PDB file of C-alpha atoms in Angstrom:
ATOM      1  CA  UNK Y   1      -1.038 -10.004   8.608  1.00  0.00           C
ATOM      2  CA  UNK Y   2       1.559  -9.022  11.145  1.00  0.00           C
ATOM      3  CA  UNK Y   3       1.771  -5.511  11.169  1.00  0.00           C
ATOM      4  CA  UNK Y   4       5.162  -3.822  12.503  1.00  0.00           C
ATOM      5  CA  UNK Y   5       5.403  -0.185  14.458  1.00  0.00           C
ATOM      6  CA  UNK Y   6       8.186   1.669  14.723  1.00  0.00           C
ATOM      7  CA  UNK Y   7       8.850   4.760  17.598  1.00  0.00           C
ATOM      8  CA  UNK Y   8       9.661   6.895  17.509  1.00  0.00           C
ATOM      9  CA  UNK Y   9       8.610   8.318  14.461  1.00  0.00           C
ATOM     10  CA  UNK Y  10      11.649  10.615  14.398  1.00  0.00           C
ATOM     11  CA  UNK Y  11      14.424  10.780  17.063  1.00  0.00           C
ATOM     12  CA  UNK Y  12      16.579  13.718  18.107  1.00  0.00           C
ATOM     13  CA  UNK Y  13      19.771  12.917  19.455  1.00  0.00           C
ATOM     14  CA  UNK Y  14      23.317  14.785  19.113  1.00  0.00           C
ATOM     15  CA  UNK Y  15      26.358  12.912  17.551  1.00  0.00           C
ATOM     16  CA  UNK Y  16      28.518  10.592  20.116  1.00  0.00           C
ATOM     17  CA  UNK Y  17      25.057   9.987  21.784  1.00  0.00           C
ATOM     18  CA  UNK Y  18      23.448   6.516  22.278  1.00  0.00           C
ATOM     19  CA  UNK Y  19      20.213   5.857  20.040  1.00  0.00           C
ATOM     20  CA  UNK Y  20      17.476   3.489  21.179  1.00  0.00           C
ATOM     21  CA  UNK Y  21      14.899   2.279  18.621  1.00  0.00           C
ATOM     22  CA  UNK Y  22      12.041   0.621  19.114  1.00  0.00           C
ATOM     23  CA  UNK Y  23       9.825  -2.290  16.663  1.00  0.00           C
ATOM     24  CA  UNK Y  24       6.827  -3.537  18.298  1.00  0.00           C
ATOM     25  CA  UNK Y  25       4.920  -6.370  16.352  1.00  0.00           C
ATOM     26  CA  UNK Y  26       1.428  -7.420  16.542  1.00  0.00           C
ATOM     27  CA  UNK Y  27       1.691 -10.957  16.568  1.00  0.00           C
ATOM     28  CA  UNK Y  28       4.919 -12.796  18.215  1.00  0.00           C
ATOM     29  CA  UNK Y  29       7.881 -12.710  15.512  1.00  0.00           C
ATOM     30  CA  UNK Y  30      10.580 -15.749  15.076  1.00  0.00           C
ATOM     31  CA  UNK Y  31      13.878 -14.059  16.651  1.00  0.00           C
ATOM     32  CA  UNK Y  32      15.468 -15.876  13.705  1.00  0.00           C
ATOM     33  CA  UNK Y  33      13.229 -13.423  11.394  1.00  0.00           C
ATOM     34  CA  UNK Y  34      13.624  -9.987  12.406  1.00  0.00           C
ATOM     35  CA  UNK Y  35      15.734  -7.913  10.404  1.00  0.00           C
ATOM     36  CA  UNK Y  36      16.921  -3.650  10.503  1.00  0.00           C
ATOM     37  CA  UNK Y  37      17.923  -1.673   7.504  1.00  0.00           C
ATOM     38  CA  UNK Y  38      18.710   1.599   7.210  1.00  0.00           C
ATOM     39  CA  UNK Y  39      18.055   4.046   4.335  1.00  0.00           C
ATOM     40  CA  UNK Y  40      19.571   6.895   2.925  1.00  0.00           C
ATOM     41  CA  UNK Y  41      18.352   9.819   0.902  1.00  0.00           C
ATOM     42  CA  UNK Y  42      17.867   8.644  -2.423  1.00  0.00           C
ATOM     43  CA  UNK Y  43      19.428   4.777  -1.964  1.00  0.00           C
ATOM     44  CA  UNK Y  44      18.023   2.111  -1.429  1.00  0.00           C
ATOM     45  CA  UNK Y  45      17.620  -0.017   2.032  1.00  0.00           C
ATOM     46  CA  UNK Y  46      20.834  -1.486   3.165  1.00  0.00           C
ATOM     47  CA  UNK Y  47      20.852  -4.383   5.401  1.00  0.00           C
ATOM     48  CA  UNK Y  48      21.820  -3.930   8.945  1.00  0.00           C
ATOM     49  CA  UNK Y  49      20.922  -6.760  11.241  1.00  0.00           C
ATOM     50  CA  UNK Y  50      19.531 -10.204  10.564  1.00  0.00           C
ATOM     51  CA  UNK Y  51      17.896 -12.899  12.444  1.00  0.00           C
ATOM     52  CA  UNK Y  52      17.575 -10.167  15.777  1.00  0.00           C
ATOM     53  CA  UNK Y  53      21.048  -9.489  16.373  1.00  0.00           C
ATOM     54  CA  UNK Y  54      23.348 -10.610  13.397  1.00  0.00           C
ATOM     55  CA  UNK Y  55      25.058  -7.554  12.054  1.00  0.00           C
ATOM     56  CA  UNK Y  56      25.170  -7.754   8.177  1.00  0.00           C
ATOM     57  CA  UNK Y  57      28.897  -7.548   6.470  1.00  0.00           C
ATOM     58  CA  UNK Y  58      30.830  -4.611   6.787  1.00  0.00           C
ATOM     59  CA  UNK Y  59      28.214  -3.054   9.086  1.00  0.00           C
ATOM     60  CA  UNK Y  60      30.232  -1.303  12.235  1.00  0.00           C
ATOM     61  CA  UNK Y  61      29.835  -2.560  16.119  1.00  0.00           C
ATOM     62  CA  UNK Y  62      28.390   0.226  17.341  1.00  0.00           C
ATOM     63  CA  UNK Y  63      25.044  -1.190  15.429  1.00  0.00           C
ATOM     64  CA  UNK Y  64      23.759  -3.522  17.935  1.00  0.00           C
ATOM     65  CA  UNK Y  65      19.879  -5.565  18.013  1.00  0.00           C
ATOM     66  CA  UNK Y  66      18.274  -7.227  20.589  1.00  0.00           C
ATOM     67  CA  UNK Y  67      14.554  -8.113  21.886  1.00  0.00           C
ATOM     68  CA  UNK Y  68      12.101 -11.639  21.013  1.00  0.00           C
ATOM     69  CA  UNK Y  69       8.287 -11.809  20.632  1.00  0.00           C
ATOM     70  CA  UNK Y  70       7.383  -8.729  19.802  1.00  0.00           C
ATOM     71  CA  UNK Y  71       9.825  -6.452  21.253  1.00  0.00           C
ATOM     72  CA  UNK Y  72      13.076  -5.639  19.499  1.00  0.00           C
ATOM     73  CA  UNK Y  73      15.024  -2.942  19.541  1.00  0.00           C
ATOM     74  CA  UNK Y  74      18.458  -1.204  17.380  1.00  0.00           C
ATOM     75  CA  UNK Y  75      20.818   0.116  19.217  1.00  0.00           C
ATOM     76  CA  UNK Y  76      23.427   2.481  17.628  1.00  0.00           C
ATOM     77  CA  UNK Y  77      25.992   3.384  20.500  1.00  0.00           C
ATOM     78  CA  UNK Y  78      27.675   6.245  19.742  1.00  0.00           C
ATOM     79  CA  UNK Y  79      26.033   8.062  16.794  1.00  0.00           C
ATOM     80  CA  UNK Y  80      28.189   9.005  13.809  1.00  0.00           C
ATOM     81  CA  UNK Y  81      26.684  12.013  11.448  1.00  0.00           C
ATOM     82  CA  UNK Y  82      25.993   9.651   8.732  1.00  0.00           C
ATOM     83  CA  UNK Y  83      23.722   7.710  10.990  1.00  0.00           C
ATOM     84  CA  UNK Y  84      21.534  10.539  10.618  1.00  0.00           C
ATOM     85  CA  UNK Y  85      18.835   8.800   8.362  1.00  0.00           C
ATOM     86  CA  UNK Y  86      15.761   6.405   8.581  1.00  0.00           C
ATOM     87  CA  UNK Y  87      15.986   2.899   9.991  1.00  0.00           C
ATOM     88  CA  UNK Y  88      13.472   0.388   8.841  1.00  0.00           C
ATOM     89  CA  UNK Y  89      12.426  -3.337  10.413  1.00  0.00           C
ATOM     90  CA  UNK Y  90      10.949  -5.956   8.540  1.00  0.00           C
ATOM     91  CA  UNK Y  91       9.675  -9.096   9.759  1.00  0.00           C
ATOM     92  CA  UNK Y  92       8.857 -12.630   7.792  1.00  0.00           C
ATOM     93  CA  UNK Y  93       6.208 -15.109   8.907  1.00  0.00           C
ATOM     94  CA  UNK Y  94       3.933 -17.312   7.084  1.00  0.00           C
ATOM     95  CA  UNK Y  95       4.864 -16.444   3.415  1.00  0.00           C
ATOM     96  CA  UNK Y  96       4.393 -12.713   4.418  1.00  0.00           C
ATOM     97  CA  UNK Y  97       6.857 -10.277   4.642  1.00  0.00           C
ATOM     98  CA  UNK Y  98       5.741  -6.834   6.201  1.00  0.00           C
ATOM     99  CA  UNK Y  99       7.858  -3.674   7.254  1.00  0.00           C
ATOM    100  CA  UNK Y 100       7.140  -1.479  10.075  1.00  0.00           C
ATOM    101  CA  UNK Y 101       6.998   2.583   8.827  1.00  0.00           C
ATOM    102  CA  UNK Y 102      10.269   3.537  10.133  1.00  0.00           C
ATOM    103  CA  UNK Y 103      11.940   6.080  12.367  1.00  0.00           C
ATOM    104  CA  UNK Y 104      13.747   9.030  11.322  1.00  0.00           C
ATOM    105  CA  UNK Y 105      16.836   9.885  13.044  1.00  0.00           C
ATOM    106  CA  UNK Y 106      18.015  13.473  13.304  1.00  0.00           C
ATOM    107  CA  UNK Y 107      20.794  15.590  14.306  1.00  0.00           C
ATOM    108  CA  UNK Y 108      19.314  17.654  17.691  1.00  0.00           C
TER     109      UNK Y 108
ATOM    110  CA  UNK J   1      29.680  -8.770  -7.026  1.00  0.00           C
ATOM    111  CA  UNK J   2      26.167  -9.436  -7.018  1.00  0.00           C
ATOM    112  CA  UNK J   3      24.015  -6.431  -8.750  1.00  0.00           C
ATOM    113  CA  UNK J   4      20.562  -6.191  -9.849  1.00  0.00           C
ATOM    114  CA  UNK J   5      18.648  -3.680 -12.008  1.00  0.00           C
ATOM    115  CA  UNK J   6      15.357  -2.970 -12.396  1.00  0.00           C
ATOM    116  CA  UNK J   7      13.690  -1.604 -15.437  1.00  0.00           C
ATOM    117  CA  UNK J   8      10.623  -0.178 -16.235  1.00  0.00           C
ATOM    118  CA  UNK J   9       7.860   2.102 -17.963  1.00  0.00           C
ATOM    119  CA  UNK J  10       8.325   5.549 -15.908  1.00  0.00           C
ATOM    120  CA  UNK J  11       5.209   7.047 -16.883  1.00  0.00           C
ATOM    121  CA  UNK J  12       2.111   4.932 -17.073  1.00  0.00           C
ATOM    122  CA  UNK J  13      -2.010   5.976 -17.083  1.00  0.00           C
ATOM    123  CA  UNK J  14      -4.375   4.616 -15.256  1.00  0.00           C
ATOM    124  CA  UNK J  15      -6.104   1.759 -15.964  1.00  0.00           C
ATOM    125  CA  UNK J  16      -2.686   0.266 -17.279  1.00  0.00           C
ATOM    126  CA  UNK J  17      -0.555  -3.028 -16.497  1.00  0.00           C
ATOM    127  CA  UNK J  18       2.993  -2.221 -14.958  1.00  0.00           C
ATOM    128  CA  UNK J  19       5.361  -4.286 -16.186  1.00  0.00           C
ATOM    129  CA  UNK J  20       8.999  -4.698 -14.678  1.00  0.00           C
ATOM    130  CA  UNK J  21      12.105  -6.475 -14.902  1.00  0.00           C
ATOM    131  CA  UNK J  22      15.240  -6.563 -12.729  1.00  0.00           C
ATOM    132  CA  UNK J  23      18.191  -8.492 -14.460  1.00  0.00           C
ATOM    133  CA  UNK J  24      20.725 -10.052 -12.178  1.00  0.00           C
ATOM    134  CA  UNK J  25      24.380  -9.863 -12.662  1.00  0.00           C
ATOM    135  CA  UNK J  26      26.763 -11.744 -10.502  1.00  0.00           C
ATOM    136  CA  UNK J  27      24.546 -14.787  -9.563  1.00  0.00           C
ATOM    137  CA  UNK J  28      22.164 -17.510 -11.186  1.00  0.00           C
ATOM    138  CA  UNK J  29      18.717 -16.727 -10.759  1.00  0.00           C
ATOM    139  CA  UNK J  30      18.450 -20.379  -9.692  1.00  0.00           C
ATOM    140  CA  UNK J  31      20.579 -19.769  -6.291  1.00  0.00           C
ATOM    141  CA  UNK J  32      18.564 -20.502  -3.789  1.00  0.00           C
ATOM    142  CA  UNK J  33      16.858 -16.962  -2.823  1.00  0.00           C
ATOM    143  CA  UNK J  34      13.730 -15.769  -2.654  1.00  0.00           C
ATOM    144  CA  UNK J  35      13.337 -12.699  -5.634  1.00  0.00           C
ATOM    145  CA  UNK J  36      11.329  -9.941  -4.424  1.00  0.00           C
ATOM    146  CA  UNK J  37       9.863  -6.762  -5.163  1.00  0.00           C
ATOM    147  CA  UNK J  38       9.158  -4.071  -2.595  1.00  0.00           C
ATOM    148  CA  UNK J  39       7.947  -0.186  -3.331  1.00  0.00           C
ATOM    149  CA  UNK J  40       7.997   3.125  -1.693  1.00  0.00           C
ATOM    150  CA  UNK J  41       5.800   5.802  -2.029  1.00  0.00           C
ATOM    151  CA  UNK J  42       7.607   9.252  -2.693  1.00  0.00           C
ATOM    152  CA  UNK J  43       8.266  10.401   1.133  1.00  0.00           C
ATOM    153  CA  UNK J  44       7.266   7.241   2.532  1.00  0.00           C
ATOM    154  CA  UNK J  45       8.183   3.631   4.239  1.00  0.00           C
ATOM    155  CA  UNK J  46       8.734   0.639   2.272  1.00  0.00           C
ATOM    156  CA  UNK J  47       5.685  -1.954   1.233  1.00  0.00           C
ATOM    157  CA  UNK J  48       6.773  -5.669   0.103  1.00  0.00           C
ATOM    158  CA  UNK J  49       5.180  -7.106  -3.217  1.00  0.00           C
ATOM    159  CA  UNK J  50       5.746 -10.113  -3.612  1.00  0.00           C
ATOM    160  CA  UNK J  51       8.777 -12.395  -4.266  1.00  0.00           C
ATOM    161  CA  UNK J  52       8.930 -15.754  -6.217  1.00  0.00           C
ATOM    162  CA  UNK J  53      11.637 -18.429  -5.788  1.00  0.00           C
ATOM    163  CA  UNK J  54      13.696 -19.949  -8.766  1.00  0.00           C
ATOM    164  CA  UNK J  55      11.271 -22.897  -9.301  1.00  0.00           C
ATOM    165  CA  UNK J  56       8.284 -20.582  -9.534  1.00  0.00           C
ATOM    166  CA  UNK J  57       7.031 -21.102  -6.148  1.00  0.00           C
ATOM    167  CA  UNK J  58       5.786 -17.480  -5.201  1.00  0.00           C
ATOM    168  CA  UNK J  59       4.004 -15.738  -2.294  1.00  0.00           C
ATOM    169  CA  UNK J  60       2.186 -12.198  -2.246  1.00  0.00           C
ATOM    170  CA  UNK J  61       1.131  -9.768  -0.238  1.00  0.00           C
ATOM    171  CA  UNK J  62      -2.737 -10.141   0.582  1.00  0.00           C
ATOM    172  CA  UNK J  63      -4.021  -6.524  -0.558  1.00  0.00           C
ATOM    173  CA  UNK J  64      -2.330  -7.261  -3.847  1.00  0.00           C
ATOM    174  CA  UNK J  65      -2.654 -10.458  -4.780  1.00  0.00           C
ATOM    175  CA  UNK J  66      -5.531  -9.916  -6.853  1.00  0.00           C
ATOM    176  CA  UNK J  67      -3.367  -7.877  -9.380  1.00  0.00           C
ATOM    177  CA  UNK J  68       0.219  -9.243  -8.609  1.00  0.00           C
ATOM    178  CA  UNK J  69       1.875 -11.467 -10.499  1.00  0.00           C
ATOM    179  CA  UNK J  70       6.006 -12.335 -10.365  1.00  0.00           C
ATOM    180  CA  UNK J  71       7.424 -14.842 -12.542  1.00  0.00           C
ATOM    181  CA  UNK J  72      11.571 -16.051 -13.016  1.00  0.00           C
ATOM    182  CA  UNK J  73      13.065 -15.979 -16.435  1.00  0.00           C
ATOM    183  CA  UNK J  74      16.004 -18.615 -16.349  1.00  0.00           C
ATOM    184  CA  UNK J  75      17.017 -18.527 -19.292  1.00  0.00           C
ATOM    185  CA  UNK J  76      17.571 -14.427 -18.964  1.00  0.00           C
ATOM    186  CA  UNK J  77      18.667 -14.692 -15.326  1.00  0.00           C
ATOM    187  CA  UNK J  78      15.698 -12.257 -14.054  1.00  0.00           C
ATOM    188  CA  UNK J  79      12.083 -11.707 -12.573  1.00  0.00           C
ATOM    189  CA  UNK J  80       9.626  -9.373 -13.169  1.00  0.00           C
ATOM    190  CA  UNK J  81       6.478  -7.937 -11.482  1.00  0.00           C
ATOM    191  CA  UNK J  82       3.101  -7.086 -13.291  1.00  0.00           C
ATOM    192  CA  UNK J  83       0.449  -5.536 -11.740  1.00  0.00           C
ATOM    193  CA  UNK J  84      -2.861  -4.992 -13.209  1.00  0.00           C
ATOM    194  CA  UNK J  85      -4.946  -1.707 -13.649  1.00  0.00           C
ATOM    195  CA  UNK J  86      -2.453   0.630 -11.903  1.00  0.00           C
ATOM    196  CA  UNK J  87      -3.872   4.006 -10.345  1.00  0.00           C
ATOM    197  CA  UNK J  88      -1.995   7.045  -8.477  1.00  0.00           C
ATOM    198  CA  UNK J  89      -1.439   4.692  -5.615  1.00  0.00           C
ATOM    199  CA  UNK J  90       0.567   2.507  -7.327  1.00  0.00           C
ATOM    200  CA  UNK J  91       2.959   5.727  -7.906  1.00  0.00           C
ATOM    201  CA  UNK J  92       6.318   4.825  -6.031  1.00  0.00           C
ATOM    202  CA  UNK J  93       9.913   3.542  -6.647  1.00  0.00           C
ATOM    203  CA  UNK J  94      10.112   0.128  -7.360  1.00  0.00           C
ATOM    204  CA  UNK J  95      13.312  -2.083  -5.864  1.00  0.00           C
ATOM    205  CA  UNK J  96      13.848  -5.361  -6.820  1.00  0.00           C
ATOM    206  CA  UNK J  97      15.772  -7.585  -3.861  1.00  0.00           C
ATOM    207  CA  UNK J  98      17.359 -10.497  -3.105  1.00  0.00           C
ATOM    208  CA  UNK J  99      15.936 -12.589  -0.047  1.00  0.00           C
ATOM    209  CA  UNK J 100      18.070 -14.789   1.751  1.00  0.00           C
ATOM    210  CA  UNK J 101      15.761 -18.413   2.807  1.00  0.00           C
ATOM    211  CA  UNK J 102      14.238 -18.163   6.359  1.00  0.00           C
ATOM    212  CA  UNK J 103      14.016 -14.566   7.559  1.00  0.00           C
ATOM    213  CA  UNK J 104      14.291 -13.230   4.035  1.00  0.00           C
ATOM    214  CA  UNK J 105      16.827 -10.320   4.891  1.00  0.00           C
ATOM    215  CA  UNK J 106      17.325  -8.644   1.644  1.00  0.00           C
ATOM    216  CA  UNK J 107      20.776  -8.612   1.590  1.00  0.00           C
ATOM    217  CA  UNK J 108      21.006  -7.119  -2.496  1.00  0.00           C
ATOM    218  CA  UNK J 109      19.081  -4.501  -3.561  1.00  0.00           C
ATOM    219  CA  UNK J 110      18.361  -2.435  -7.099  1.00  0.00           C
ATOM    220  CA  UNK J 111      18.956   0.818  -6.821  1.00  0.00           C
ATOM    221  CA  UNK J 112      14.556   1.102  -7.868  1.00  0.00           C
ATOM    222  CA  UNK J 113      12.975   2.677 -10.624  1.00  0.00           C
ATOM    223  CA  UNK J 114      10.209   5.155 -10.282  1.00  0.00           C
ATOM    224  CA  UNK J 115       6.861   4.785 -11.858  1.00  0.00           C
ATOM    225  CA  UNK J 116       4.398   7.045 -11.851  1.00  0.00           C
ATOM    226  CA  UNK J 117       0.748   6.959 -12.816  1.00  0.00           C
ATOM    227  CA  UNK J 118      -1.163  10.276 -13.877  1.00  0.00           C
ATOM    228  CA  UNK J 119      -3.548  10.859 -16.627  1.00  0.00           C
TER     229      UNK J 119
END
């Protein structure tokens, strides 16, 4: 099983600030299968980025993914208050699908 | 508009078998998408189930499998989950999703039911 790691666990930045976050994967993950969500209090995940880098319909520029292997990273680049929540990754390989345990982002 | 809803017991005991649907509105079942079913713990990150693809092809997570099973209901246009002899650790909120073939980014989600196990 591939396991996913998020960090950091939580994140303190200020609004208009540039957040950095980081999914690390145990084995090597297809760029093509590396997705971001983001969650909300009470909602469920929303689809951010797809296959790396892809941003999902109606999601804004300033939502940006990069990396290959097992580095990949989401990029927000100027942080809005509502970005204030918890960003997931998932990855898909070999009929599994497995999530890494998130990072919390919060208003410093 | 795609929209799916899951449905489900609430409060179960131990011991029990969870059942669940999630009806989809919007689409046919038989699109080509993989139909999952992911959980989260109260205050926690988000496991995958399962997921099953129109034609009954399915795939599960290892840990599970043993008590896991998903199944597509064409003629109703959902899927549903049962698992098997549910404890407190089954406790969570239960999305259904819709995977998209390849990466399966789940692009649609429920908006999850909560089921809880206590004696």
């Amino acid at each position: 099983e591939v396991v996913l790691t998020q960090s950091p666990g939580t994140l303190s930045l200020s609004p208009g600030e540039r957040a950095t976050l980081s999914c690390r994967s145990s084995q090597s993950v297809s760029s093509s299968y590396l997705t971001w969500y983001q969650q909300k209090p009470g909602q469920p995940p929303r689809l951010l980025i797809y296959g790396t880098s892809s941003r999902a319909t109606g999601i804004p520029d300033r939502f940006s993914g990069s990396g290959s292997g097992t580095e990949f990273t989401l990029t927000i680049s100027r942080l809005e208050p509502e970005d204030f929540v918890v960003y997931y990754c998932q990855q898909y390989g070999n009929s599994f699908i497995s999530f890494g345990q998130g990072t919390r982002l919060e208003i410093k | 508009q795609v929209q799916l809803q899951e449905s489900g017991p609430g409060l179960m005991k131990p011991s029990e078998t969870l059942s669940l649907t999630c009806v989809v509105s919007g689409d046919s079942i038989s699109s080509p998408y993989w139909w999952s079913w992911v959980r989260q713990p109260p205050g926690k990150g988000l496991e995958w189930i399962g997921e099953s693809y129109f034609f009954g092809s399915t795939n599960y997570k290892p840990s599970l499998r043993s008590r896991v099973t998903i199944s597509v209901d064409k003629s109703k246009n959902q899927f549903s989950l049962k698992l098997t002899s549910v404890t407190a650790a089954d406790t969570a909120v239960y999305y259904c999703a819709r995977g998209i073939r390849g990466g399966r980014p789940f692009d649609v989600w429920g908006q999850g039911t909560m089921v809880t196990v206590s004696s």
